[in-house]
mmCIF file of C-alpha atoms in Angstrom:
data_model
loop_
_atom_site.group_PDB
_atom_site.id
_atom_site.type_symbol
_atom_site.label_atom_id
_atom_site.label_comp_id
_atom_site.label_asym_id
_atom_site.label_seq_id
_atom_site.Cartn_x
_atom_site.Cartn_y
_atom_site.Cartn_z
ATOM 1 C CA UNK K 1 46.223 -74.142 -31.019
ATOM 2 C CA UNK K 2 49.978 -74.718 -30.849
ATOM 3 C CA UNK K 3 48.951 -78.418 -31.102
ATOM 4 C CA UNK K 4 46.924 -78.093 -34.429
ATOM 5 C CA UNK K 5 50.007 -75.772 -36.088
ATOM 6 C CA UNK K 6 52.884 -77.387 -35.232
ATOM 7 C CA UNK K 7 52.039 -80.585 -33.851
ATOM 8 C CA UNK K 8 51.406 -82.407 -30.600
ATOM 9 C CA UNK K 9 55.254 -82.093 -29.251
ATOM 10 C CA UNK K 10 56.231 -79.175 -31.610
ATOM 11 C CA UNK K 11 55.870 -75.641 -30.165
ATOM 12 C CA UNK K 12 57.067 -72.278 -32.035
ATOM 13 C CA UNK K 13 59.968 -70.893 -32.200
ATOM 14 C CA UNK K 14 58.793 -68.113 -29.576
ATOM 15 C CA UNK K 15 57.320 -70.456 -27.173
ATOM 16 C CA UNK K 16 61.010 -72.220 -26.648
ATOM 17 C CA UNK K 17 63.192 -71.155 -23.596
ATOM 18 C CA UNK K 18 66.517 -69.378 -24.970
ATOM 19 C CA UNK K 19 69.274 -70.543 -23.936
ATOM 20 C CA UNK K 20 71.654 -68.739 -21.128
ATOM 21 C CA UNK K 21 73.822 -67.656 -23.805
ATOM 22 C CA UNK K 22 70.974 -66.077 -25.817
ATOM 23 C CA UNK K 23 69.680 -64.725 -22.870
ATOM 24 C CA UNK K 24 72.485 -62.716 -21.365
ATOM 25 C CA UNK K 25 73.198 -61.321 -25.073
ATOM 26 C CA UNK K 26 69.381 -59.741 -24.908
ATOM 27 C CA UNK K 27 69.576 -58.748 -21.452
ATOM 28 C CA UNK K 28 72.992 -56.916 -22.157
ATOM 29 C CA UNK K 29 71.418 -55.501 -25.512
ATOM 30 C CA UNK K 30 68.677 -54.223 -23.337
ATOM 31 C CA UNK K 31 70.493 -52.847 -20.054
ATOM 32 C CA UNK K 32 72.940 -50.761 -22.938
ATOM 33 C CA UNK K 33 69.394 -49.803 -24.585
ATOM 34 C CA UNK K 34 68.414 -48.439 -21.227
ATOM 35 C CA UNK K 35 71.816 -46.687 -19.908
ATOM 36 C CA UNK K 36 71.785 -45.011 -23.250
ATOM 37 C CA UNK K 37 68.063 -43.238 -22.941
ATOM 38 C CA UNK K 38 68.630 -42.862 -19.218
ATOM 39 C CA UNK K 39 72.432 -41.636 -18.920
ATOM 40 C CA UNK K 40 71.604 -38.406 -20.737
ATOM 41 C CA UNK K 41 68.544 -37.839 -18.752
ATOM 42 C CA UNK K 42 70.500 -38.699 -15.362
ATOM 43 C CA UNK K 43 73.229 -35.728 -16.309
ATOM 44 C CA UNK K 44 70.568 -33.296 -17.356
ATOM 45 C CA UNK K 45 68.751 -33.702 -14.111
ATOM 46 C CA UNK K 46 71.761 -34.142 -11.778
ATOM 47 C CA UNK K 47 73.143 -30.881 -13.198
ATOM 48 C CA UNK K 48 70.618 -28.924 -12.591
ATOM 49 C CA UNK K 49 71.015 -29.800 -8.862
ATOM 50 C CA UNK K 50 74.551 -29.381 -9.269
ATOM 51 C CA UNK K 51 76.208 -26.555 -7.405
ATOM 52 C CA UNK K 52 78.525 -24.049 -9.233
ATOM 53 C CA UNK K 53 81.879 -24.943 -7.902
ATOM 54 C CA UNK K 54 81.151 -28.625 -8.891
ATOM 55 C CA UNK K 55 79.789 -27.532 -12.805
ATOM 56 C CA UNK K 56 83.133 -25.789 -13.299
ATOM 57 C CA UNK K 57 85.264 -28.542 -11.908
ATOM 58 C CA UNK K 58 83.713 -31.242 -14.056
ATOM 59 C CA UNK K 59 83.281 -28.982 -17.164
ATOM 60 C CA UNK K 60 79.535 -28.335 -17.750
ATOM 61 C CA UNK K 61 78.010 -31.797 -16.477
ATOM 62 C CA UNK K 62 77.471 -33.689 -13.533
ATOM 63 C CA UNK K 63 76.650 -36.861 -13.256
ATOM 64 C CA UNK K 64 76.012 -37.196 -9.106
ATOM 65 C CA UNK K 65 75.877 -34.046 -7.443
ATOM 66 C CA UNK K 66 77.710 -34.192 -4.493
ATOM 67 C CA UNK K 67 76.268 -30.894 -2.918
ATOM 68 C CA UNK K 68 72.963 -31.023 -4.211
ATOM 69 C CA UNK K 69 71.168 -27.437 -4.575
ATOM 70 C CA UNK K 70 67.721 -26.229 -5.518
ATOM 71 C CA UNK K 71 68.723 -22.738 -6.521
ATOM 72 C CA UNK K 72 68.045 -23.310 -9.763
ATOM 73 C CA UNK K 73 64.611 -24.262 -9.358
ATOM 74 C CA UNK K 74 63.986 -21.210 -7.278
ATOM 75 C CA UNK K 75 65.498 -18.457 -9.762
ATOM 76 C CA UNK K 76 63.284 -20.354 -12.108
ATOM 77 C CA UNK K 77 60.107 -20.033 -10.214
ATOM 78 C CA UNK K 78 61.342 -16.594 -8.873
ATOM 79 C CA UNK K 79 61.676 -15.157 -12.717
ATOM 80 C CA UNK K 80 59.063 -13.507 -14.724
ATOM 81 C CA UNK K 81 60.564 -14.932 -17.652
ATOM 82 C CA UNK K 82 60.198 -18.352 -17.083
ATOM 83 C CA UNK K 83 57.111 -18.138 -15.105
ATOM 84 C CA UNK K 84 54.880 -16.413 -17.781
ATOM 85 C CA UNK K 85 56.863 -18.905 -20.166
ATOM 86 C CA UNK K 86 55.205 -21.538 -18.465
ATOM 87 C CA UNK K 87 51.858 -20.106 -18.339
ATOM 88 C CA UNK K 88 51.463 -19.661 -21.993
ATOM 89 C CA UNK K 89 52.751 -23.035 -22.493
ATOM 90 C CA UNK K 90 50.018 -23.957 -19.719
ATOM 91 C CA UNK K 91 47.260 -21.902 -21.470
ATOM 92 C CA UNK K 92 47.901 -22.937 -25.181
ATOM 93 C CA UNK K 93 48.178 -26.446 -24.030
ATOM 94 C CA UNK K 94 45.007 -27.222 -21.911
ATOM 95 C CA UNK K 95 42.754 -24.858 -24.307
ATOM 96 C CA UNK K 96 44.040 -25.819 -27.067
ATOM 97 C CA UNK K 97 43.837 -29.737 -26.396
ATOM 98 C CA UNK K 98 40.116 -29.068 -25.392
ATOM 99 C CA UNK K 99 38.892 -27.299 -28.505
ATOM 100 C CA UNK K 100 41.372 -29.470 -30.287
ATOM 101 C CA UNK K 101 39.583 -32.396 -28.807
ATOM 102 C CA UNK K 102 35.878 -30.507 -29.490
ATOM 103 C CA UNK K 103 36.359 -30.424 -33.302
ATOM 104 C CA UNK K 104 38.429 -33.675 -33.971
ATOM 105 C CA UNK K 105 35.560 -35.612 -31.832
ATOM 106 C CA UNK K 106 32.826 -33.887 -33.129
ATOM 107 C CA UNK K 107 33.955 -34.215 -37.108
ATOM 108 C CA UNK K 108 34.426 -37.173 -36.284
ATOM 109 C CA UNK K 109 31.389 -38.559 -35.101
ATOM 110 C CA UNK K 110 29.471 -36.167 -38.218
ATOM 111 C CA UNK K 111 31.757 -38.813 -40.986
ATOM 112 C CA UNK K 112 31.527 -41.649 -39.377
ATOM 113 C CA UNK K 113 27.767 -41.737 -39.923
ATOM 114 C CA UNK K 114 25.852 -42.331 -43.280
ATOM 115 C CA UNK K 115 25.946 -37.928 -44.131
ATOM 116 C CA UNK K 116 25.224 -35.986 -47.480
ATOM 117 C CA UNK K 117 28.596 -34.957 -49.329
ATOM 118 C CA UNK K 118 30.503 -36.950 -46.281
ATOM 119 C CA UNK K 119 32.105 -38.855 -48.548
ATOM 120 C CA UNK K 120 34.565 -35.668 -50.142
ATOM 121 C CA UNK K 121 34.722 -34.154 -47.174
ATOM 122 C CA UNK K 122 36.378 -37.598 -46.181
ATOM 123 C CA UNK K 123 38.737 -37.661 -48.906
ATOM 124 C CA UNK K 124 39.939 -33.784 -48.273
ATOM 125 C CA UNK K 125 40.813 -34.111 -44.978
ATOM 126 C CA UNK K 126 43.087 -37.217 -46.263
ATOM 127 C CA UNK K 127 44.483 -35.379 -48.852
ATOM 128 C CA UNK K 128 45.532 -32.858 -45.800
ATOM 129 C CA UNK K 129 48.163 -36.004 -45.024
ATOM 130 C CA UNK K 130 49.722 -35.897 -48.290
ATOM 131 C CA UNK K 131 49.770 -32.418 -49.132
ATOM 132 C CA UNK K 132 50.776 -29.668 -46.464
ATOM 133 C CA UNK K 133 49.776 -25.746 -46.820
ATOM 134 C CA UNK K 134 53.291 -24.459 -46.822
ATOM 135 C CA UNK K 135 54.621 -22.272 -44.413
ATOM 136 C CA UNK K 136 54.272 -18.743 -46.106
ATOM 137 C CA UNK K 137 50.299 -19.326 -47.313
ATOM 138 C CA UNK K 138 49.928 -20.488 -43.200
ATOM 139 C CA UNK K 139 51.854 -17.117 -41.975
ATOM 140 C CA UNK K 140 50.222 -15.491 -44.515
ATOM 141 C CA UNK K 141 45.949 -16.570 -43.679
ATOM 142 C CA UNK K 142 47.377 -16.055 -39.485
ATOM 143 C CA UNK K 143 48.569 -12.404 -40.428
ATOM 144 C CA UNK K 144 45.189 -12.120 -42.436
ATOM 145 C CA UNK K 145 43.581 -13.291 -38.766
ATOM 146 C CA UNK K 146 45.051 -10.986 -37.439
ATOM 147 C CA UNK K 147 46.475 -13.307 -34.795
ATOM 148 C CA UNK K 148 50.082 -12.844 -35.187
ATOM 149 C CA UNK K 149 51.445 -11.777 -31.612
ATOM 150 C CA UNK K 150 48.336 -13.327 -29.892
ATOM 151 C CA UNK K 151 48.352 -16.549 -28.487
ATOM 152 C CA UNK K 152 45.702 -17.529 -30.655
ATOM 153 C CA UNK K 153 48.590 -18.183 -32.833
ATOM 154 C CA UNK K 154 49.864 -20.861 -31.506
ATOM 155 C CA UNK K 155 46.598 -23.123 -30.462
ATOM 156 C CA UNK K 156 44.534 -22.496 -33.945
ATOM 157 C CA UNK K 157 46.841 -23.631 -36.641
ATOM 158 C CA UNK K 158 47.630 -26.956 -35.009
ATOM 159 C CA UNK K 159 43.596 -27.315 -33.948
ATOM 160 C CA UNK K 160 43.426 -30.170 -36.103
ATOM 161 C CA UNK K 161 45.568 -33.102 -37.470
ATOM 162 C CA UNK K 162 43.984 -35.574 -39.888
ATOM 163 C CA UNK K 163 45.533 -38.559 -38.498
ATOM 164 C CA UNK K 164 44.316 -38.141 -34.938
ATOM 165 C CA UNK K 165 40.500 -37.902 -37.075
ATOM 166 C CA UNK K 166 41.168 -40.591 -38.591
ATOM 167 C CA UNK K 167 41.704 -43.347 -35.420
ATOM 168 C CA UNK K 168 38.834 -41.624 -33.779
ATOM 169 C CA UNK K 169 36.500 -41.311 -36.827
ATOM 170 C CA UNK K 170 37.821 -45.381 -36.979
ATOM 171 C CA UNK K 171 37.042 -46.282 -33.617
ATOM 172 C CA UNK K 172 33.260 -44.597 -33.714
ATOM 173 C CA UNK K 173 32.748 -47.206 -36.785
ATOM 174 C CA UNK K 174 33.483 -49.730 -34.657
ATOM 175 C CA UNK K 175 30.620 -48.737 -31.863
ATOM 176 C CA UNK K 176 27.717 -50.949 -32.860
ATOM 177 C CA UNK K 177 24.774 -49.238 -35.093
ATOM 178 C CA UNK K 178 21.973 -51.194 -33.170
ATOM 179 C CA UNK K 179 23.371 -49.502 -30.310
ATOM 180 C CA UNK K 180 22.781 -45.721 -31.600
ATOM 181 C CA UNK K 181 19.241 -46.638 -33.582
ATOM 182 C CA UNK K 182 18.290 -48.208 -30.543
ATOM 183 C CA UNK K 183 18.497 -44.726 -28.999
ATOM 184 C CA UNK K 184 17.611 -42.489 -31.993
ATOM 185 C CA UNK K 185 14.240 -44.413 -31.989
ATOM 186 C CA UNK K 186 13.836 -43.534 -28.108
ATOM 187 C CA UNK K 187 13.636 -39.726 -29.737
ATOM 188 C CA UNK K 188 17.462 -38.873 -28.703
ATOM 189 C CA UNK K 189 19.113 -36.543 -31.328
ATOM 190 C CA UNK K 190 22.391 -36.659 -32.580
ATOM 191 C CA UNK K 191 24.348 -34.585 -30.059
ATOM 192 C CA UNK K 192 22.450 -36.660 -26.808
ATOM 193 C CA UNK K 193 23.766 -39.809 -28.498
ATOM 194 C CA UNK K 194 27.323 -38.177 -29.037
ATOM 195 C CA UNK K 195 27.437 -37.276 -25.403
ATOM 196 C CA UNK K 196 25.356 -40.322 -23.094
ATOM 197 C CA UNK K 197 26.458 -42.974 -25.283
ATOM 198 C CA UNK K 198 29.935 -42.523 -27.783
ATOM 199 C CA UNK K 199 31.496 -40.646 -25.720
ATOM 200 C CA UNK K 200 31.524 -42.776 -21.828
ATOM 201 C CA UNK K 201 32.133 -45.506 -24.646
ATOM 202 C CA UNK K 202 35.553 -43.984 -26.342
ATOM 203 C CA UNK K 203 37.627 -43.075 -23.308
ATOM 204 C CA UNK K 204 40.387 -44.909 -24.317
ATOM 205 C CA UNK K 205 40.682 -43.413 -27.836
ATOM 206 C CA UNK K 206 39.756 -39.699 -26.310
ATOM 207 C CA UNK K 207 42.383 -40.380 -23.843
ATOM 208 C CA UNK K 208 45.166 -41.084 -26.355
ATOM 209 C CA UNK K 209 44.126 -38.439 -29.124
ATOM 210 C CA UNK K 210 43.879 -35.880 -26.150
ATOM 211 C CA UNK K 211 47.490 -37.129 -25.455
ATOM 212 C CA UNK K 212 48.952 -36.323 -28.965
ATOM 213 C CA UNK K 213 47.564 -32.994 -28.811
ATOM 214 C CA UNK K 214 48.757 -32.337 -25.640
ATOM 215 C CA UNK K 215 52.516 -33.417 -26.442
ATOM 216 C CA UNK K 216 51.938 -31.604 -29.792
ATOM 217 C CA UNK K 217 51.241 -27.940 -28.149
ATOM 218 C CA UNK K 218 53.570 -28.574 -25.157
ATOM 219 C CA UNK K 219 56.190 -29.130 -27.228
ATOM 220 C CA UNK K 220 55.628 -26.740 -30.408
ATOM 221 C CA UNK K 221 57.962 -24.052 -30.803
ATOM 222 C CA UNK K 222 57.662 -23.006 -34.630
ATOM 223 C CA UNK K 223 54.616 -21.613 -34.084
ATOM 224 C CA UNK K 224 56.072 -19.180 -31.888
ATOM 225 C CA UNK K 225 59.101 -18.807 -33.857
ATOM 226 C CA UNK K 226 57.113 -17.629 -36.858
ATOM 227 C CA UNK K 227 54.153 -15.481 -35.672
ATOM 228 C CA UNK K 228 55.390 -13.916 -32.092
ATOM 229 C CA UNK K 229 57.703 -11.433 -31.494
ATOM 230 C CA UNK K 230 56.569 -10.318 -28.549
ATOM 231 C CA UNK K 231 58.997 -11.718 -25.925
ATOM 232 C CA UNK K 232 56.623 -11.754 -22.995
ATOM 233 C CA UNK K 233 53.892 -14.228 -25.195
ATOM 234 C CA UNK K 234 57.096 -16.952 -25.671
ATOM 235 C CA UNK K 235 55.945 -20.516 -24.469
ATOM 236 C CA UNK K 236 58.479 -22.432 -22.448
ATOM 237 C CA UNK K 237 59.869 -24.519 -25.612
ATOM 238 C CA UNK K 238 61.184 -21.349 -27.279
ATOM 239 C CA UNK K 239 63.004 -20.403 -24.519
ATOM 240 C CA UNK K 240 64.618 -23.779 -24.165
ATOM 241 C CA UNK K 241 65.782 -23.249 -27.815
ATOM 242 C CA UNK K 242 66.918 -19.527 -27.754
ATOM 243 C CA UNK K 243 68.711 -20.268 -24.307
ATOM 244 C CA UNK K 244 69.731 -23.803 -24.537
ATOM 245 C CA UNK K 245 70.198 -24.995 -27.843
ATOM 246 C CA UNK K 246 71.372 -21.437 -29.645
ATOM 247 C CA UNK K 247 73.856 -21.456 -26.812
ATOM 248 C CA UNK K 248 73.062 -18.176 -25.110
ATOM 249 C CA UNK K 249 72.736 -17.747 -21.279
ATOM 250 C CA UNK K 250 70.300 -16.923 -18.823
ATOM 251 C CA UNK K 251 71.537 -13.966 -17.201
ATOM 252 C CA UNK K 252 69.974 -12.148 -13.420
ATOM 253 C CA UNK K 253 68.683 -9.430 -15.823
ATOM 254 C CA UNK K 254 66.576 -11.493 -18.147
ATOM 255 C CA UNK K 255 65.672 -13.915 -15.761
ATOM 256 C CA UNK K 256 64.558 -10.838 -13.817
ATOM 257 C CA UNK K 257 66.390 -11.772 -10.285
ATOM 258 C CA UNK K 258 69.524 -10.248 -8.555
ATOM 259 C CA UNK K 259 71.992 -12.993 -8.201
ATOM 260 C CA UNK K 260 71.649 -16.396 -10.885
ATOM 261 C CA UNK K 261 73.369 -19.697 -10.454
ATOM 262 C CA UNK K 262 75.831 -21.112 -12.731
ATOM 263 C CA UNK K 263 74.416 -20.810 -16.692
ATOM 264 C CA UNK K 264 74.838 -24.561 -17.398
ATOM 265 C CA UNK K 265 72.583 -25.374 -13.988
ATOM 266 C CA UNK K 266 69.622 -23.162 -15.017
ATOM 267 C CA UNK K 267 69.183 -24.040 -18.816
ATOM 268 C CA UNK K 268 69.046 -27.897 -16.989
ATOM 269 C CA UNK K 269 66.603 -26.667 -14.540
ATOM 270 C CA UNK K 270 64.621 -25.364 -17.504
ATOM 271 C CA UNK K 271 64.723 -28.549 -18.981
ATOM 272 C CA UNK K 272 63.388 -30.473 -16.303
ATOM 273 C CA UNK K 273 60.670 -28.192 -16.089
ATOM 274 C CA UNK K 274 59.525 -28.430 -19.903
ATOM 275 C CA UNK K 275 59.554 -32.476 -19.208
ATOM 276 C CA UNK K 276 57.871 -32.574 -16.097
ATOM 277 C CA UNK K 277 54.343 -32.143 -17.100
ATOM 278 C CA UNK K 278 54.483 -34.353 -19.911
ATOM 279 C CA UNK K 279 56.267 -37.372 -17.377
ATOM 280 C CA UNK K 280 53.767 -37.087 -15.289
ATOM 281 C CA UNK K 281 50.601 -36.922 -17.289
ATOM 282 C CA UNK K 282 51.775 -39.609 -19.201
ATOM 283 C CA UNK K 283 51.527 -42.364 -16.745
ATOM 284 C CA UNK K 284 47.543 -41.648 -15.879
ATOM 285 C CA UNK K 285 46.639 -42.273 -19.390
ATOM 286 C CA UNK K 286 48.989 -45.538 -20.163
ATOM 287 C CA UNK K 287 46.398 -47.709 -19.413
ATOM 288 C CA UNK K 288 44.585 -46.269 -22.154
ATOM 289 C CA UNK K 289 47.271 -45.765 -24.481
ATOM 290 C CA UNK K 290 47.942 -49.512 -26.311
ATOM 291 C CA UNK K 291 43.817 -49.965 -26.489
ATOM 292 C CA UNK K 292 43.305 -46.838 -27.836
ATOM 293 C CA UNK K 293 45.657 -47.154 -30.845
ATOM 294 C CA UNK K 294 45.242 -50.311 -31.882
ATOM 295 C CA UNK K 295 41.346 -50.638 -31.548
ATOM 296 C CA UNK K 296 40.973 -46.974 -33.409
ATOM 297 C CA UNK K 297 43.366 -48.385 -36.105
ATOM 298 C CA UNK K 298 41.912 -51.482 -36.519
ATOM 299 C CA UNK K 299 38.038 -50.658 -36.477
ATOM 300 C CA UNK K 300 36.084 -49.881 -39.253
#
């Protein structure tokens, strides 16, 4: 191919060696790229190992622990503040990545077939792109619900996004149709199709959209902001902002213990703990990650 572009003895620009020069400059460019997304990371974890004496001496951070310590972690998984944080964070994320992952899939599948009045159903949920609710009419229809101070509040107005339809809705076009006639004319309806056939076939794309939703209500904190009051229905991301980012501290009454470790070593500990689940899910479903986006995107 590179023969019929550029020539017998030509090859492309990308295809040449750099030289050393040009090669140290990008691994240097890279190796700062790294230290700079790591470093920060490295003194968030390494502080909340830290032990008090050593926080105070080096003025809030530590880089390497030299007396590494896991009371943090316990107070943390000793408090009923944090705990129950976690479990609503737990709860609104699994439940609401499944029925997220119900209605995207199933809607869906309904518009990516030939359906009456498909068409401007189509072109709303686009138009939900361009043009957001608002946040009062949203507080407004969830205080209508009567969901504020539920946790019902938090999974149902983030249920569905219209870009996460659209790659899946995009990747279903790209499933052949003799496929799916093949089996409707074997007498299998709509939702035996949906299940024994699209579905074992869109892994990939499942895998990734279930991943966006996942990040999304792991990580959502508005939500809470807006329609909970109730301190004891707070996910894990609002206390990372009320305690870590406002500035306050963590004291043995609210975290419900007797004794707590130095202030800067549990918010750190609390940080690790609202990444942790996402680091580690994320690496199961990498695989699926590149195929899923750009075949969705691209199909149809």
């Amino acid at each position: 191919m590179w023969a019929r572009a550029f020539g017998a003895d030509e090859r492309p620009v990308w295809a040449e060696k750099p030289s050393p020069a040009l090669a140290l400059l990008k691994f240097l460019l890279v190796a700062g790229i790294v230290v700079v997304i790591v470093l920060p990371l490295l003194v968030v974890v390494s502080t909340s190992f830290a032990s008090d004496q050593q926080i105070r001496e080096a003025g809030g951070y530590v880089l390497f622990p030299t007396d590494p310590s896991l009371e943090a972690y316990r107070t943390i998984f000793s408090s009923p503040l944090i705990f129950r944080a976690l479990g609503v964070s737990g709860f609104v994320t699994v439940v609401g990545t499944l029925l997220a992952l119900f209605v995207t899939t199933t809607m869906a599948y309904a518009l990516s077939r030939p359906v009456v009045f498909g068409r401007p159903m189509l072109m709303l949920i686009i138009a939900t792109l361009f043009f957001a609710p608002g946040m009062i009419p949203m507080y407004l229809m969830v205080k209508q619900l009567q969901l504020l101070d539920t946790v019902w509040a938090l999974i149902l107005p983030g249920l569905f996004a219209g870009f996460n339809f659209i790659v899946m809705r995009s990747f279903f076009m790209g499933i052949p149709k003799e496929l799916l006639e093949s089996a409707r004319i074997d007498g299998a309806s709509d939702f035996r199709i949906l299940w024994s056939i699209v579905l074992p076939l869109s892994k990939a794309v499942i895998a990734v959209i279930g991943l966006f939703y996942a990040v999304g209500f792991w990580n959502a904190f508005f939500n809470a902001v807006l329609y909970i009051n109730d301190q004891s229905l707070w996910p894990i991301q609002l206390i990372l902002r009320s305690y870590v980012i406002s500035g306050n501290s963590l004291s043995a009454d609210q975290l419900g213990v007797q004794q707590a470790p130095a202030p800067q070593s549990i918010k750190m500990a609390v940080v690790v703990v609202a990444l942790v689940p996402i680091v580690v899910i994320y690496p199961f479903l990498q695989k699926y990650f590149s195929k899923g986006v750009i075949t969705g995107a691209i199909k149809g």
